[in-house]
C-alpha positions as a Python dict, from the first residue, in 0.01 Angstrom:
ca = {
    (1, 'M'): (0, 0, 0),
    (2, 'T'): (244, -257, -131),
    (3, 'P'): (381, -492, 132),
    (4, 'P'): (757, -520, 158),
    (5, 'S'): (919, -836, 34),
    (6, 'D'): (1082, -1046, 311),
    (7, 'G'): (1115, -1401, 439),
    (8, 'R'): (790, -1388, 624),
    (9, 'H'): (600, -1288, 318),
    (10, 'R'): (762, -1564, 118),
    (11, 'D'): (669, -1819, 387),
    (12, 'A'): (313, -1689, 402),
    (13, 'S'): (288, -1684, 25),
    (14, 'A'): (397, -2040, 5),
    (15, 'Y'): (147, -2141, 274),
    (16, 'L'): (-132, -1969, 89),
    (17, 'A'): (-30, -2112, -245),
    (18, 'A'): (-38, -2461, -93),
    (19, 'H'): (-403, -2389, 1),
    (20, 'E'): (-467, -2291, -365),
    (21, 'F'): (-509, -1916, -310),
    (22, 'P'): (-497, -1726, -644),
    (23, 'P'): (-246, -1435, -683),
    (24, 'G'): (-487, -1160, -602),
    (25, 'L'): (-608, -1320, -269),
    (26, 'V'): (-245, -1376, -171),
    (27, 'E'): (-171, -1006, -234),
    (28, 'A'): (-480, -903, -38),
    (29, 'I'): (-369, -1112, 262),
    (30, 'L'): (-8, -979, 252),
    (31, 'R'): (-136, -615, 246),
    (32, 'T'): (-309, -672, 579),
    (33, 'K'): (24, -701, 760),
    (34, 'T'): (69, -319, 735),
    (35, 'A'): (-302, -232, 728),
    (36, 'F'): (-380, -403, 1059),
    (37, 'A'): (-178, -347, 1376),
    (38, 'H'): (-327, -632, 1566),
    (39, 'R'): (-589, -910, 1536),
    (40, 'Y'): (-808, -1038, 1819),
    (41, 'W'): (-987, -1372, 1790),
    (42, 'V'): (-1266, -1434, 2038),
    (43, 'V'): (-1297, -1811, 2034),
    (44, 'D'): (-1622, -1967, 2166),
    (45, 'N'): (-1544, -2288, 2353),
    (46, 'S'): (-1878, -2321, 2539),
    (47, 'G'): (-2049, -2648, 2603),
    (48, 'S'): (-2289, -2613, 2302),
    (49, 'M'): (-1984, -2641, 2078),
    (50, 'A'): (-1996, -3025, 2134),
    (51, 'L'): (-2315, -3041, 1918),
    (52, 'L'): (-2276, -3228, 1602),
    (53, 'D'): (-2406, -2981, 1336),
    (54, 'G'): (-2069, -2839, 1241),
    (55, 'K'): (-1907, -2873, 902),
    (56, 'R'): (-1540, -2883, 795),
    (57, 'V'): (-1356, -2948, 473),
    (58, 'E'): (-1184, -3280, 444),
    (59, 'D'): (-920, -3298, 176),
    (60, 'E'): (-903, -3649, 26),
    (61, 'R'): (-671, -3549, -259),
    (62, 'P'): (-361, -3701, -91),
    (63, 'R'): (-552, -4032, -104),
    (64, 'G'): (-676, -3988, -456),
    (65, 'G'): (-1003, -3832, -369),
    (66, 'K'): (-1150, -3475, -362),
    (67, 'P'): (-1209, -3209, -97),
    (68, 'R'): (-1551, -3246, 55),
    (69, 'M'): (-1764, -3106, 334),
    (70, 'V'): (-1809, -3348, 623),
    (71, 'S'): (-2024, -3326, 932),
    (72, 'C'): (-1844, -3276, 1264),
    (73, 'S'): (-1894, -3113, 1608),
    (74, 'R'): (-1914, -2738, 1602),
    (75, 'Y'): (-1585, -2724, 1796),
    (76, 'E'): (-1408, -2942, 1533),
    (77, 'E'): (-1508, -2675, 1286),
    (78, 'V'): (-1371, -2406, 1518),
    (79, 'R'): (-1039, -2592, 1554),
    (80, 'E'): (-996, -2604, 1170),
    (81, 'I'): (-1060, -2234, 1152),
    (82, 'V'): (-817, -2150, 1439),
    (83, 'H'): (-552, -2384, 1302),
    (84, 'F'): (-553, -2226, 960),
    (85, 'H'): (-542, -1864, 1078),
    (86, 'A'): (-300, -1925, 1364),
    (87, 'H'): (-50, -2075, 1121),
    (88, 'L'): (-100, -1790, 883),
    (89, 'A'): (-53, -1527, 1157),
    (90, 'A'): (271, -1704, 1272),
    (91, 'L'): (411, -1721, 923),
    (92, 'L'): (326, -1369, 830),
    (93, 'G'): (431, -1229, 1164),
    (94, 'C'): (97, -1057, 1235),
    (95, 'P'): (47, -995, 1610),
    (96, 'T'): (-262, -1187, 1699),
    (97, 'T'): (-434, -1268, 2033),
    (98, 'F'): (-661, -1573, 2060),
    (99, 'A'): (-896, -1527, 2356),
    (100, 'F'): (-1115, -1817, 2459),
    (101, 'L'): (-1450, -1749, 2612),
    (102, 'N'): (-1391, -1997, 2882),
    (103, 'H'): (-1062, -2116, 3033),
    (104, 'P'): (-945, -2396, 2798),
    (105, 'H'): (-879, -2633, 3099),
    (106, 'K'): (-1150, -2680, 3363),
    (107, 'D'): (-883, -2670, 3636),
    (108, 'H'): (-783, -2326, 3501),
    (109, 'S'): (-429, -2430, 3463),
    (110, 'G'): (-222, -2232, 3201),
    (111, 'A'): (-338, -1932, 3008),
    (112, 'Q'): (-677, -1829, 2863),
    (113, 'D'): (-541, -1586, 2609),
    (114, 'F'): (-262, -1667, 2364),
    (115, 'A'): (-43, -1428, 2169),
    (116, 'V'): (77, -1555, 1835),
    (117, 'A'): (339, -1376, 1625),
    (118, 'S'): (572, -1660, 1528),
    (119, 'K'): (577, -2042, 1488),
    (120, 'A'): (718, -2070, 1837),
    (121, 'D'): (378, -1948, 1981),
    (122, 'L'): (169, -2210, 1812),
    (123, 'P'): (209, -2524, 2040),
    (124, 'A'): (53, -2355, 2343),
    (125, 'L'): (-244, -2228, 2145),
    (126, 'L'): (-304, -2557, 1964),
    (127, 'D'): (-289, -2746, 2287),
    (128, 'A'): (-551, -2516, 2435),
    (129, 'A'): (-772, -2552, 2126),
    (130, 'A'): (-750, -2933, 2163),
    (131, 'A'): (-928, -2925, 2493),
    (132, 'H'): (-1300, -3006, 2521),
    (133, 'P'): (-1558, -2721, 2514),
    (134, 'Y'): (-1767, -2659, 2829),
    (135, 'D'): (-1956, -2391, 3023),
    (136, 'G'): (-2151, -2091, 2903),
    (137, 'D'): (-2121, -1796, 2653),
    (138, 'P'): (-1967, -1492, 2824),
    (139, 'I'): (-1933, -1314, 2486),
    (140, 'C'): (-2010, -971, 2615),
    (141, 'A'): (-1729, -971, 2873),
    (142, 'R'): (-1482, -1083, 2610),
    (143, 'V'): (-1594, -827, 2351),
    (144, 'R'): (-1581, -555, 2611),
    (145, 'S'): (-1219, -642, 2704),
    (146, 'V'): (-1115, -642, 2342),
    (147, 'A'): (-1278, -303, 2280),
    (148, 'E'): (-1098, -164, 2591),
    (149, 'A'): (-761, -292, 2459),
    (150, 'I'): (-823, -126, 2122),
    (151, 'G'): (-940, 193, 2293),
    (152, 'A'): (-617, 211, 2482),
    (153, 'R'): (-427, 229, 2150),
    (154, 'E'): (-672, 443, 1963),
    (155, 'A'): (-453, 750, 1930),
    (156, 'E'): (-158, 535, 1816),
    (157, 'L'): (-376, 353, 1557),
    (158, 'R'): (-526, 662, 1412),
    (159, 'A'): (-187, 832, 1387),
    (160, 'S'): (-53, 538, 1192),
    (161, 'G'): (-368, 494, 981),
    (162, 'Q'): (-398, 138, 1099),
    (163, 'R'): (-693, -73, 1208),
    (164, 'V'): (-748, -377, 1432),
    (165, 'A'): (-936, -686, 1313),
    (166, 'V'): (-1169, -858, 1558),
    (167, 'V'): (-1304, -1201, 1469),
    (168, 'I'): (-1565, -1370, 1685),
    (169, 'V'): (-1600, -1739, 1617),
    (170, 'T'): (-1921, -1856, 1785),
    (171, 'D'): (-2225, -2084, 1782),
    (172, 'G'): (-2453, -1906, 2025),
    (173, 'L'): (-2604, -1617, 2199),
    (174, 'P'): (-2438, -1423, 2483),
    (175, 'S'): (-2523, -1539, 2837),
    (176, 'D'): (-2389, -1226, 3008),
    (177, 'G'): (-2558, -913, 2883),
    (178, 'N'): (-2651, -689, 2590),
    (179, 'L'): (-2411, -771, 2303),
    (180, 'A'): (-2542, -496, 2078),
    (181, 'K'): (-2442, -242, 2330),
    (182, 'E'): (-2087, -388, 2362),
    (183, 'L'): (-2044, -412, 1986),
    (184, 'E'): (-2137, -49, 1941),
    (185, 'H'): (-1800, 49, 2100),
    (186, 'F'): (-1630, -78, 1779),
    (187, 'G'): (-1814, 181, 1578),
    (188, 'K'): (-1612, 452, 1748),
    (189, 'L'): (-1279, 272, 1704),
    (190, 'P'): (-1056, 187, 1406),
    (191, 'A'): (-1176, -172, 1410),
    (192, 'T'): (-1319, -426, 1166),
    (193, 'V'): (-1545, -700, 1307),
    (194, 'V'): (-1606, -1042, 1156),
    (195, 'V'): (-1847, -1294, 1310),
    (196, 'R'): (-1797, -1649, 1193),
    (197, 'L'): (-2095, -1867, 1286),
    (198, 'C'): (-2039, -2234, 1346),
    (199, 'C'): (-2397, -2379, 1375),
    (200, 'D'): (-2723, -2429, 1186),
    (201, 'D'): (-2946, -2286, 1468),
    (202, 'R'): (-3182, -2053, 1293),
    (203, 'A'): (-3241, -1843, 1603),
    (204, 'V'): (-2866, -1781, 1643),
    (205, 'V'): (-2831, -1694, 1273),
    (206, 'R'): (-3129, -1455, 1292),
    (207, 'F'): (-2979, -1287, 1605),
    (208, 'W'): (-2639, -1215, 1441),
    (209, 'N'): (-2788, -1115, 1106),
    (210, 'H'): (-3013, -869, 1294),
    (211, 'L'): (-2699, -715, 1454),
    (212, 'D'): (-2536, -700, 1117),
    (213, 'H'): (-2822, -494, 971),
    (214, 'T'): (-2895, -268, 1273),
    (215, 'L'): (-2541, -171, 1399),
    (216, 'E'): (-2484, 73, 1114),
    (217, 'T'): (-2173, 242, 1260),
    (218, 'V'): (-1990, -90, 1312),
    (219, 'H'): (-1785, -234, 1035),
    (220, 'L'): (-1940, -579, 1079),
    (221, 'N'): (-1955, -883, 851),
    (222, 'V'): (-2138, -1202, 957),
    (223, 'L'): (-2020, -1526, 786),
    (224, 'D'): (-2182, -1870, 788),
    (225, 'D'): (-1993, -2190, 697),
    (226, 'L'): (-1832, -2233, 352),
    (227, 'H'): (-2115, -2447, 210),
    (228, 'A'): (-2389, -2213, 327),
    (229, 'E'): (-2206, -1909, 188),
    (230, 'A'): (-2144, -2084, -142),
    (231, 'H'): (-2523, -2144, -173),
    (232, 'E'): (-2602, -1777, -112),
    (233, 'V'): (-2345, -1660, -362),
    (234, 'A'): (-2482, -1905, -630),
    (235, 'E'): (-2828, -1766, -574),
    (236, 'H'): (-2717, -1418, -680),
    (237, 'N'): (-2407, -1469, -889),
    (238, 'P'): (-2407, -1822, -1039),
    (239, 'F'): (-2084, -1759, -1238),
    (240, 'I'): (-1875, -1731, -919),
    (241, 'T'): (-1720, -2041, -761),
    (242, 'Y'): (-1705, -1964, -393),
    (243, 'G'): (-1394, -2156, -300),
    (244, 'A'): (-1237, -2208, 42),
    (245, 'P'): (-965, -1942, -17),
    (246, 'L'): (-1222, -1672, -64),
    (247, 'H'): (-1395, -1773, 260),
    (248, 'R'): (-1064, -1777, 448),
    (249, 'L'): (-995, -1421, 316),
    (250, 'R'): (-1320, -1299, 466),
    (251, 'E'): (-1252, -1478, 797),
    (252, 'W'): (-911, -1313, 813),
    (253, 'G'): (-1080, -980, 817),
    (254, 'V'): (-1019, -861, 465),
    (255, 'H'): (-1313, -634, 366),
    (256, 'E'): (-1334, -588, 1),
    (257, 'K'): (-1657, -421, -79),
    (258, 'V'): (-1733, -639, -385),
    (259, 'V'): (-1661, -958, -196),
    (260, 'D'): (-1887, -855, 87),
    (261, 'V'): (-2192, -818, -143),
    (262, 'I'): (-2145, -1131, -361),
    (263, 'D'): (-2379, -1325, -131),
    (264, 'E'): (-2633, -1043, -111),
    (265, 'R'): (-2717, -924, -466),
    (266, 'P'): (-2620, -970, -832),
    (267, 'L'): (-2301, -785, -936),
    (268, 'A'): (-2297, -521, -1200),
    (269, 'A'): (-2050, -549, -1484),
    (270, 'D'): (-1798, -305, -1332),
    (271, 'E'): (-1810, -494, -1000),
    (272, 'I'): (-1726, -818, -1189),
    (273, 'C'): (-1409, -638, -1313),
    (274, 'T'): (-1329, -539, -959),
    (275, 'L'): (-1377, -902, -844),
    (276, 'C'): (-1135, -1011, -1107),
    (277, 'S'): (-874, -770, -963),
    (278, 'V'): (-937, -904, -616),
    (279, 'L'): (-895, -1264, -731),
    (280, 'F'): (-612, -1246, -979),
    (281, 'G'): (-433, -920, -889),
    (282, 'Q'): (-472, -561, -1005),
    (283, 'A'): (-191, -579, -1254),
    (284, 'A'): (-327, -890, -1425),
    (285, 'A'): (-680, -761, -1444),
    (286, 'K'): (-591, -413, -1563),
    (287, 'G'): (-593, -512, -1932),
    (288, 'L'): (-949, -659, -1926),
    (289, 'P'): (-1167, -509, -2200),
    (290, 'A'): (-1466, -310, -2097),
    (291, 'A'): (-1766, -535, -2049),
    (292, 'N'): (-1999, -252, -2157),
    (293, 'V'): (-1841, -260, -2506),
    (294, 'S'): (-1833, -632, -2568),
    (295, 'A'): (-1956, -879, -2316),
    (296, 'D'): (-1809, -1175, -2523),
    (297, 'A'): (-1466, -1021, -2540),
    (298, 'F'): (-1472, -954, -2167),
    (299, 'V'): (-1570, -1310, -2086),
    (300, 'D'): (-1300, -1457, -2320),
    (301, 'A'): (-1040, -1236, -2145),
    (302, 'V'): (-1149, -1346, -1800),
    (303, 'V'): (-1133, -1708, -1904),
    (304, 'A'): (-775, -1660, -2033),
    (305, 'L'): (-676, -1453, -1724),
    (306, 'Q'): (-743, -1730, -1475),
    (307, 'R'): (-585, -2019, -1661),
    (308, 'A'): (-262, -1971, -1456),
    (309, 'S'): (-450, -1998, -1123),
    (310, 'P'): (-559, -2326, -969),
    (311, 'A'): (-933, -2392, -1001),
    (312, 'P'): (-1098, -2418, -654),
    (313, 'H'): (-1306, -2709, -548),
    (314, 'D'): (-1679, -2632, -608),
    (315, 'M'): (-1851, -2721, -280),
    (316, 'L'): (-2190, -2725, -447),
    (317, 'H'): (-2091, -2977, -722),
    (318, 'A'): (-1840, -3253, -766),
    (319, 'G'): (-1494, -3155, -893),
    (320, 'T'): (-1323, -2819, -952),
    (321, 'R'): (-1455, -2517, -1136),
    (322, 'A'): (-1290, -2193, -1248),
    (323, 'W'): (-1328, -1901, -1008),
    (324, 'I'): (-1534, -1726, -1280),
    (325, 'D'): (-1706, -1980, -1500),
    (326, 'G'): (-1699, -1845, -1854),
    (327, 'E'): (-2021, -1984, -1989),
    (328, 'S'): (-2217, -1891, -1680),
    (329, 'L'): (-2083, -1540, -1692),
    (330, 'R'): (-2170, -1514, -2067),
    (331, 'K'): (-2533, -1611, -1994),
    (332, 'Y'): (-2545, -1385, -1695),
    (333, 'L'): (-2431, -1080, -1890),
    (334, 'H'): (-2646, -1139, -2190),
    (335, 'G'): (-2953, -1221, -1981),
    (336, 'R'): (-2933, -934, -1749),
    (337, 'Y'): (-2814, -649, -1973),
    (338, 'T'): (-2951, -500, -2289),
    (339, 'L'): (-2754, -332, -2564),
    (340, 'G'): (-2830, 41, -2581),
    (341, 'E'): (-2827, 258, -2896),
    (342, 'D'): (-2491, 384, -2786),
    (343, 'G'): (-2347, 27, -2795),
    (344, 'K'): (-2313, 2, -2415),
    (345, 'L'): (-2463, -257, -2193),
    (346, 'R'): (-2731, -126, -1959),
    (347, 'D'): (-2879, -274, -1651),
    (348, 'A'): (-3241, -376, -1728),
    (349, 'D'): (-3348, -240, -1396),
    (350, 'A'): (-3170, 100, -1418),
    (351, 'K'): (-3177, 392, -1656),
    (352, 'A'): (-2808, 465, -1638),
    (353, 'C'): (-2522, 261, -1790),
    (354, 'V'): (-2370, 44, -1520),
    (355, 'V'): (-2021, 93, -1655),
    (356, 'Q'): (-1892, 425, -1769),
}
């Protein structure tokens, strides 16, 4: 589905380009305007968000430095996430509801939920996000209300072939019930759920990862902070630079199968081709040579393909690094695959050729 070209798409594209999104990721974001009818953000502003084990990106380039991860409160990390995605939703014109767990103001003045579909909607939301976090984690009640809202539109959504993105930004465990039971409702609805964790608490991480693995009917993806995700990606696919735009794409609710597994297992050669399409665009990646015929020709073509795209900042090392590091990819392919008698690369752990 190709998104129509209009002023909002131009504004959103410029915004994403300013944040160094490569062409493919920009295309993926723009496609979501028609793929998703609505977005719900459940924003945790409980008292534990004041703890100081959060992380955010500080861009020192305007002052001659480099982007770097800095320590902050959990809620400062939340604010950074909300600011980015609220501006994107406003520019792209994507109907989005930001629902805070607790009323942003202790005196309960003003709203608790904020609808964003244009730049005029931003001041009220950003003012609410600037308030200090407090109170408990009534996540179940908020998740239930979102599921009910989606359920009320289920027939309309299925008729149009659209989905709803639900993003839960949290640092804790629910204080008001059985969250697994509430999340199960999304498995029966045209909904995609993303959980963005903003803490280093191992018990919290284990809790959400357990839900991710056990709620098989729910389209659920659990994300850690940028630095932690970059570490996991490097462990399995050392040739990938996990830059901030890729993390923002996943926070936005874009589920590309190949992106969802880069932090879980090594990619096969055909999946690396798919990843190039996601990063640089389907048209640009269409002419890549088959990796199962010549790994070196494939690597050379990938290196050439990404020269026009800005290299992301590598959060694991100083400086920038190409999205797909050529030499690392060459070592990866030659180290993992063996050349069969038919001249095709084969996975050392599988009998079948990984790329047909």
